[in-house]
Amino acid sequence: MLVQQPRRTGDALTGVSSGSRPYFRGLARGLGFLLLCMQALASSVTVVSSANYRAPVAPDSLVSAFGIALAPTTAHAKLDSNGLLPTTLEGVSVTVNGRPAGLLFVSPLQINFLLPRKTELGTASVAIRNSQGEIVVSGTAEVAETAPGVFTLD
């Protein structure tokens, strides 16, 4: 494949010079596809067991959500005076089928939370909201009655 170098007389943004073939045609298509993929990733979240990073998850178990721009910063939860996890951390909240989830950890790429005890079996809707209550990302989680997993020190 012969690649034509852009000329100074051409359009700097497209790399096309008058009377020649586009220099960046393939690159532009690839970048366009990459941008579409990034937008899709930025608007969805993957939810798995915190113990083995696999689906399914089970009610009242520790779960991890992975995505992009999930939280503005990294924070760890502290139990309240009743021994409960907070449902908002650094302005971020998680709901599962509309029920608030207790948060353990939030960061831009990962959130760890406790799947609500009364989460129905099957496919559950997971929404991550910002401090204004707007959904930042959403996704689904496959919920089973049990989801064995073992935490290990690596």
PDB file of C-alpha atoms in Angstrom:
ATOM      1  CA  MET A   1       0.000   0.000   0.000  1.00  0.00           C
ATOM      2  CA  LEU A   2       1.386   3.343  -1.039  1.00  0.00           C
ATOM      3  CA  VAL A   3       0.887   6.189   1.424  1.00  0.00           C
ATOM      4  CA  GLN A   4       0.903   9.667   0.017  1.00  0.00           C
ATOM      5  CA  GLN A   5       2.469  12.299   2.210  1.00  0.00           C
ATOM      6  CA  PRO A   6       0.375  15.441   2.820  1.00  0.00           C
ATOM      7  CA  ARG A   7       1.465  18.596   1.056  1.00  0.00           C
ATOM      8  CA  ARG A   8       1.770  22.022   2.608  1.00  0.00           C
ATOM      9  CA  THR A   9      -0.874  23.362   0.237  1.00  0.00           C
ATOM     10  CA  GLY A  10      -3.479  20.925   1.504  1.00  0.00           C
ATOM     11  CA  ASP A  11      -6.057  20.941   4.236  1.00  0.00           C
ATOM     12  CA  ALA A  12      -4.159  20.311   7.497  1.00  0.00           C
ATOM     13  CA  LEU A  13      -7.171  18.736   9.214  1.00  0.00           C
ATOM     14  CA  THR A  14      -7.947  16.110   6.601  1.00  0.00           C
ATOM     15  CA  GLY A  15      -4.537  15.730   5.023  1.00  0.00           C
ATOM     16  CA  VAL A  16      -6.058  16.213   1.566  1.00  0.00           C
ATOM     17  CA  SER A  17      -4.203  18.298  -0.948  1.00  0.00           C
ATOM     18  CA  SER A  18      -5.831  19.511  -4.128  1.00  0.00           C
ATOM     19  CA  GLY A  19      -5.760  16.887  -6.822  1.00  0.00           C
ATOM     20  CA  SER A  20      -4.644  14.021  -4.574  1.00  0.00           C
ATOM     21  CA  ARG A  21      -6.170  11.102  -2.677  1.00  0.00           C
ATOM     22  CA  PRO A  22      -7.019  11.487   1.023  1.00  0.00           C
ATOM     23  CA  TYR A  23      -4.019  10.766   3.227  1.00  0.00           C
ATOM     24  CA  PHE A  24      -5.914  10.133   6.450  1.00  0.00           C
ATOM     25  CA  ARG A  25      -9.008   8.388   5.056  1.00  0.00           C
ATOM     26  CA  GLY A  26      -8.351   5.036   6.774  1.00  0.00           C
ATOM     27  CA  LEU A  27      -7.118   6.714   9.929  1.00  0.00           C
ATOM     28  CA  ALA A  28     -10.207   8.911  10.161  1.00  0.00           C
ATOM     29  CA  ARG A  29     -12.503   5.902   9.801  1.00  0.00           C
ATOM     30  CA  GLY A  30     -10.567   4.054  12.499  1.00  0.00           C
ATOM     31  CA  LEU A  31     -10.656   7.026  14.847  1.00  0.00           C
ATOM     32  CA  GLY A  32     -14.382   7.470  14.239  1.00  0.00           C
ATOM     33  CA  PHE A  33     -14.997   3.838  15.174  1.00  0.00           C
ATOM     34  CA  LEU A  34     -12.779   4.208  18.246  1.00  0.00           C
ATOM     35  CA  LEU A  35     -14.738   7.286  19.367  1.00  0.00           C
ATOM     36  CA  LEU A  36     -18.024   5.404  18.988  1.00  0.00           C
ATOM     37  CA  CYS A  37     -16.646   2.534  21.076  1.00  0.00           C
ATOM     38  CA  MET A  38     -15.436   4.937  23.759  1.00  0.00           C
ATOM     39  CA  GLN A  39     -18.868   6.605  23.897  1.00  0.00           C
ATOM     40  CA  ALA A  40     -20.531   3.204  24.313  1.00  0.00           C
ATOM     41  CA  LEU A  41     -18.079   2.246  27.050  1.00  0.00           C
ATOM     42  CA  ALA A  42     -18.529   5.555  28.809  1.00  0.00           C
ATOM     43  CA  SER A  43     -22.287   5.062  29.028  1.00  0.00           C
ATOM     44  CA  SER A  44     -22.287   1.460  30.246  1.00  0.00           C
ATOM     45  CA  VAL A  45     -20.966  -0.455  33.214  1.00  0.00           C
ATOM     46  CA  THR A  46     -19.902  -4.086  33.751  1.00  0.00           C
ATOM     47  CA  VAL A  47     -21.069  -5.641  37.026  1.00  0.00           C
ATOM     48  CA  VAL A  48     -19.375  -8.764  38.474  1.00  0.00           C
ATOM     49  CA  SER A  49     -18.655 -10.480  41.784  1.00  0.00           C
ATOM     50  CA  SER A  50     -15.884  -8.762  43.750  1.00  0.00           C
ATOM     51  CA  ALA A  51     -14.513 -12.187  44.755  1.00  0.00           C
ATOM     52  CA  ASN A  52     -13.813 -13.611  41.304  1.00  0.00           C
ATOM     53  CA  TYR A  53     -14.697 -10.835  38.808  1.00  0.00           C
ATOM     54  CA  ARG A  54     -17.305 -13.060  37.158  1.00  0.00           C
ATOM     55  CA  ALA A  55     -21.056 -13.111  36.760  1.00  0.00           C
ATOM     56  CA  PRO A  56     -23.463 -13.975  38.213  1.00  0.00           C
ATOM     57  CA  VAL A  57     -23.752 -12.054  41.462  1.00  0.00           C
ATOM     58  CA  ALA A  58     -25.980 -12.868  44.443  1.00  0.00           C
ATOM     59  CA  PRO A  59     -28.144 -10.705  46.702  1.00  0.00           C
ATOM     60  CA  ASP A  60     -26.314  -9.405  49.792  1.00  0.00           C
ATOM     61  CA  SER A  61     -22.885 -10.032  48.229  1.00  0.00           C
ATOM     62  CA  LEU A  62     -19.964  -7.744  47.382  1.00  0.00           C
ATOM     63  CA  VAL A  63     -20.090  -6.585  43.783  1.00  0.00           C
ATOM     64  CA  SER A  64     -17.747  -4.562  41.567  1.00  0.00           C
ATOM     65  CA  ALA A  65     -18.828  -2.247  38.777  1.00  0.00           C
ATOM     66  CA  PHE A  66     -16.280  -1.322  36.115  1.00  0.00           C
ATOM     67  CA  GLY A  67     -16.592   1.542  33.643  1.00  0.00           C
ATOM     68  CA  ILE A  68     -15.271   4.958  32.698  1.00  0.00           C
ATOM     69  CA  ALA A  69     -15.762   8.192  34.691  1.00  0.00           C
ATOM     70  CA  LEU A  70     -17.779   6.455  37.412  1.00  0.00           C
ATOM     71  CA  ALA A  71     -16.684   8.832  40.199  1.00  0.00           C
ATOM     72  CA  PRO A  72     -14.821  12.142  40.349  1.00  0.00           C
ATOM     73  CA  THR A  73     -12.215  10.811  42.791  1.00  0.00           C
ATOM     74  CA  THR A  74     -11.250   7.765  44.858  1.00  0.00           C
ATOM     75  CA  ALA A  75     -12.810   7.241  48.289  1.00  0.00           C
ATOM     76  CA  HIS A  76     -13.262   4.444  50.828  1.00  0.00           C
ATOM     77  CA  ALA A  77     -16.415   4.106  52.925  1.00  0.00           C
ATOM     78  CA  LYS A  78     -16.723   4.200  56.688  1.00  0.00           C
ATOM     79  CA  LEU A  79     -19.582   2.557  58.538  1.00  0.00           C
ATOM     80  CA  ASP A  80     -22.099   4.940  60.084  1.00  0.00           C
ATOM     81  CA  SER A  81     -23.042   4.923  63.774  1.00  0.00           C
ATOM     82  CA  ASN A  82     -25.510   2.065  63.089  1.00  0.00           C
ATOM     83  CA  GLY A  83     -22.830  -0.055  61.387  1.00  0.00           C
ATOM     84  CA  LEU A  84     -24.274   0.503  57.902  1.00  0.00           C
ATOM     85  CA  LEU A  85     -22.496   1.371  54.672  1.00  0.00           C
ATOM     86  CA  PRO A  86     -23.227   4.773  53.136  1.00  0.00           C
ATOM     87  CA  THR A  87     -25.418   4.910  50.035  1.00  0.00           C
ATOM     88  CA  THR A  88     -23.607   8.020  48.781  1.00  0.00           C
ATOM     89  CA  LEU A  89     -19.836   8.421  48.620  1.00  0.00           C
ATOM     90  CA  GLU A  90     -18.103  11.447  47.038  1.00  0.00           C
ATOM     91  CA  GLY A  91     -21.475  12.381  45.536  1.00  0.00           C
ATOM     92  CA  VAL A  92     -21.833   8.989  43.829  1.00  0.00           C
ATOM     93  CA  SER A  93     -24.726   6.602  44.456  1.00  0.00           C
ATOM     94  CA  VAL A  94     -25.673   3.206  43.009  1.00  0.00           C
ATOM     95  CA  THR A  95     -29.155   1.773  42.641  1.00  0.00           C
ATOM     96  CA  VAL A  96     -30.067  -1.792  41.703  1.00  0.00           C
ATOM     97  CA  ASN A  97     -33.614  -2.147  40.393  1.00  0.00           C
ATOM     98  CA  GLY A  98     -34.256   1.212  42.040  1.00  0.00           C
ATOM     99  CA  ARG A  99     -32.945   0.169  45.466  1.00  0.00           C
ATOM    100  CA  PRO A 100     -29.953   2.035  46.941  1.00  0.00           C
ATOM    101  CA  ALA A 101     -26.804  -0.041  47.393  1.00  0.00           C
ATOM    102  CA  GLY A 102     -24.303   0.334  50.242  1.00  0.00           C
ATOM    103  CA  LEU A 103     -20.975   1.605  48.910  1.00  0.00           C
ATOM    104  CA  LEU A 104     -17.538   0.373  49.989  1.00  0.00           C
ATOM    105  CA  PHE A 105     -15.294   2.086  47.445  1.00  0.00           C
ATOM    106  CA  VAL A 106     -15.601   4.513  44.530  1.00  0.00           C
ATOM    107  CA  SER A 107     -13.056   5.538  41.902  1.00  0.00           C
ATOM    108  CA  PRO A 108     -13.161   6.782  38.326  1.00  0.00           C
ATOM    109  CA  LEU A 109     -12.906   3.212  36.945  1.00  0.00           C
ATOM    110  CA  GLN A 110     -14.396   0.982  39.675  1.00  0.00           C
ATOM    111  CA  ILE A 111     -17.095   0.990  42.339  1.00  0.00           C
ATOM    112  CA  ASN A 112     -17.474  -1.741  44.977  1.00  0.00           C
ATOM    113  CA  PHE A 113     -20.896  -2.084  46.579  1.00  0.00           C
ATOM    114  CA  LEU A 114     -23.163  -4.437  48.485  1.00  0.00           C
ATOM    115  CA  LEU A 115     -25.914  -5.810  46.257  1.00  0.00           C
ATOM    116  CA  PRO A 116     -29.213  -5.092  48.050  1.00  0.00           C
ATOM    117  CA  ARG A 117     -30.600  -8.125  49.886  1.00  0.00           C
ATOM    118  CA  LYS A 118     -34.013  -7.955  48.176  1.00  0.00           C
ATOM    119  CA  THR A 119     -32.648  -7.833  44.610  1.00  0.00           C
ATOM    120  CA  GLU A 120     -34.763 -10.039  42.368  1.00  0.00           C
ATOM    121  CA  LEU A 121     -33.157 -13.006  40.584  1.00  0.00           C
ATOM    122  CA  GLY A 122     -32.521 -12.627  36.859  1.00  0.00           C
ATOM    123  CA  THR A 123     -31.351  -9.483  35.102  1.00  0.00           C
ATOM    124  CA  ALA A 124     -31.127  -6.442  37.379  1.00  0.00           C
ATOM    125  CA  SER A 125     -30.769  -2.828  36.277  1.00  0.00           C
ATOM    126  CA  VAL A 126     -27.781  -1.002  37.770  1.00  0.00           C
ATOM    127  CA  ALA A 127     -27.574   2.805  37.663  1.00  0.00           C
ATOM    128  CA  ILE A 128     -24.701   4.962  38.880  1.00  0.00           C
ATOM    129  CA  ARG A 129     -25.669   8.553  39.655  1.00  0.00           C
ATOM    130  CA  ASN A 130     -23.692  11.734  40.276  1.00  0.00           C
ATOM    131  CA  SER A 131     -24.249  14.287  43.039  1.00  0.00           C
ATOM    132  CA  GLN A 132     -27.038  15.928  41.006  1.00  0.00           C
ATOM    133  CA  GLY A 133     -28.908  12.611  40.834  1.00  0.00           C
ATOM    134  CA  GLU A 134     -28.254  12.229  37.100  1.00  0.00           C
ATOM    135  CA  ILE A 135     -27.465   8.771  35.751  1.00  0.00           C
ATOM    136  CA  VAL A 136     -23.810   8.787  34.718  1.00  0.00           C
ATOM    137  CA  VAL A 137     -23.704   5.191  33.501  1.00  0.00           C
ATOM    138  CA  SER A 138     -26.015   2.212  33.610  1.00  0.00           C
ATOM    139  CA  GLY A 139     -25.926  -1.478  32.901  1.00  0.00           C
ATOM    140  CA  THR A 140     -27.247  -4.810  34.036  1.00  0.00           C
ATOM    141  CA  ALA A 141     -26.204  -7.540  36.431  1.00  0.00           C
ATOM    142  CA  GLU A 142     -27.083 -11.206  36.256  1.00  0.00           C
ATOM    143  CA  VAL A 143     -28.376 -12.131  39.716  1.00  0.00           C
ATOM    144  CA  ALA A 144     -28.527 -15.739  40.924  1.00  0.00           C
ATOM    145  CA  GLU A 145     -29.611 -17.218  44.236  1.00  0.00           C
ATOM    146  CA  THR A 146     -25.979 -18.065  44.968  1.00  0.00           C
ATOM    147  CA  ALA A 147     -22.720 -16.996  43.349  1.00  0.00           C
ATOM    148  CA  PRO A 148     -19.792 -18.748  45.038  1.00  0.00           C
ATOM    149  CA  GLY A 149     -16.495 -16.907  45.043  1.00  0.00           C
ATOM    150  CA  VAL A 150     -13.394 -16.866  47.222  1.00  0.00           C
ATOM    151  CA  PHE A 151     -11.395 -13.802  48.184  1.00  0.00           C
ATOM    152  CA  THR A 152      -7.643 -14.467  48.086  1.00  0.00           C
ATOM    153  CA  LEU A 153      -4.504 -12.484  48.780  1.00  0.00           C
ATOM    154  CA  ASP A 154      -2.421 -12.299  45.626  1.00  0.00           C
TER     155      ASP A 154
END
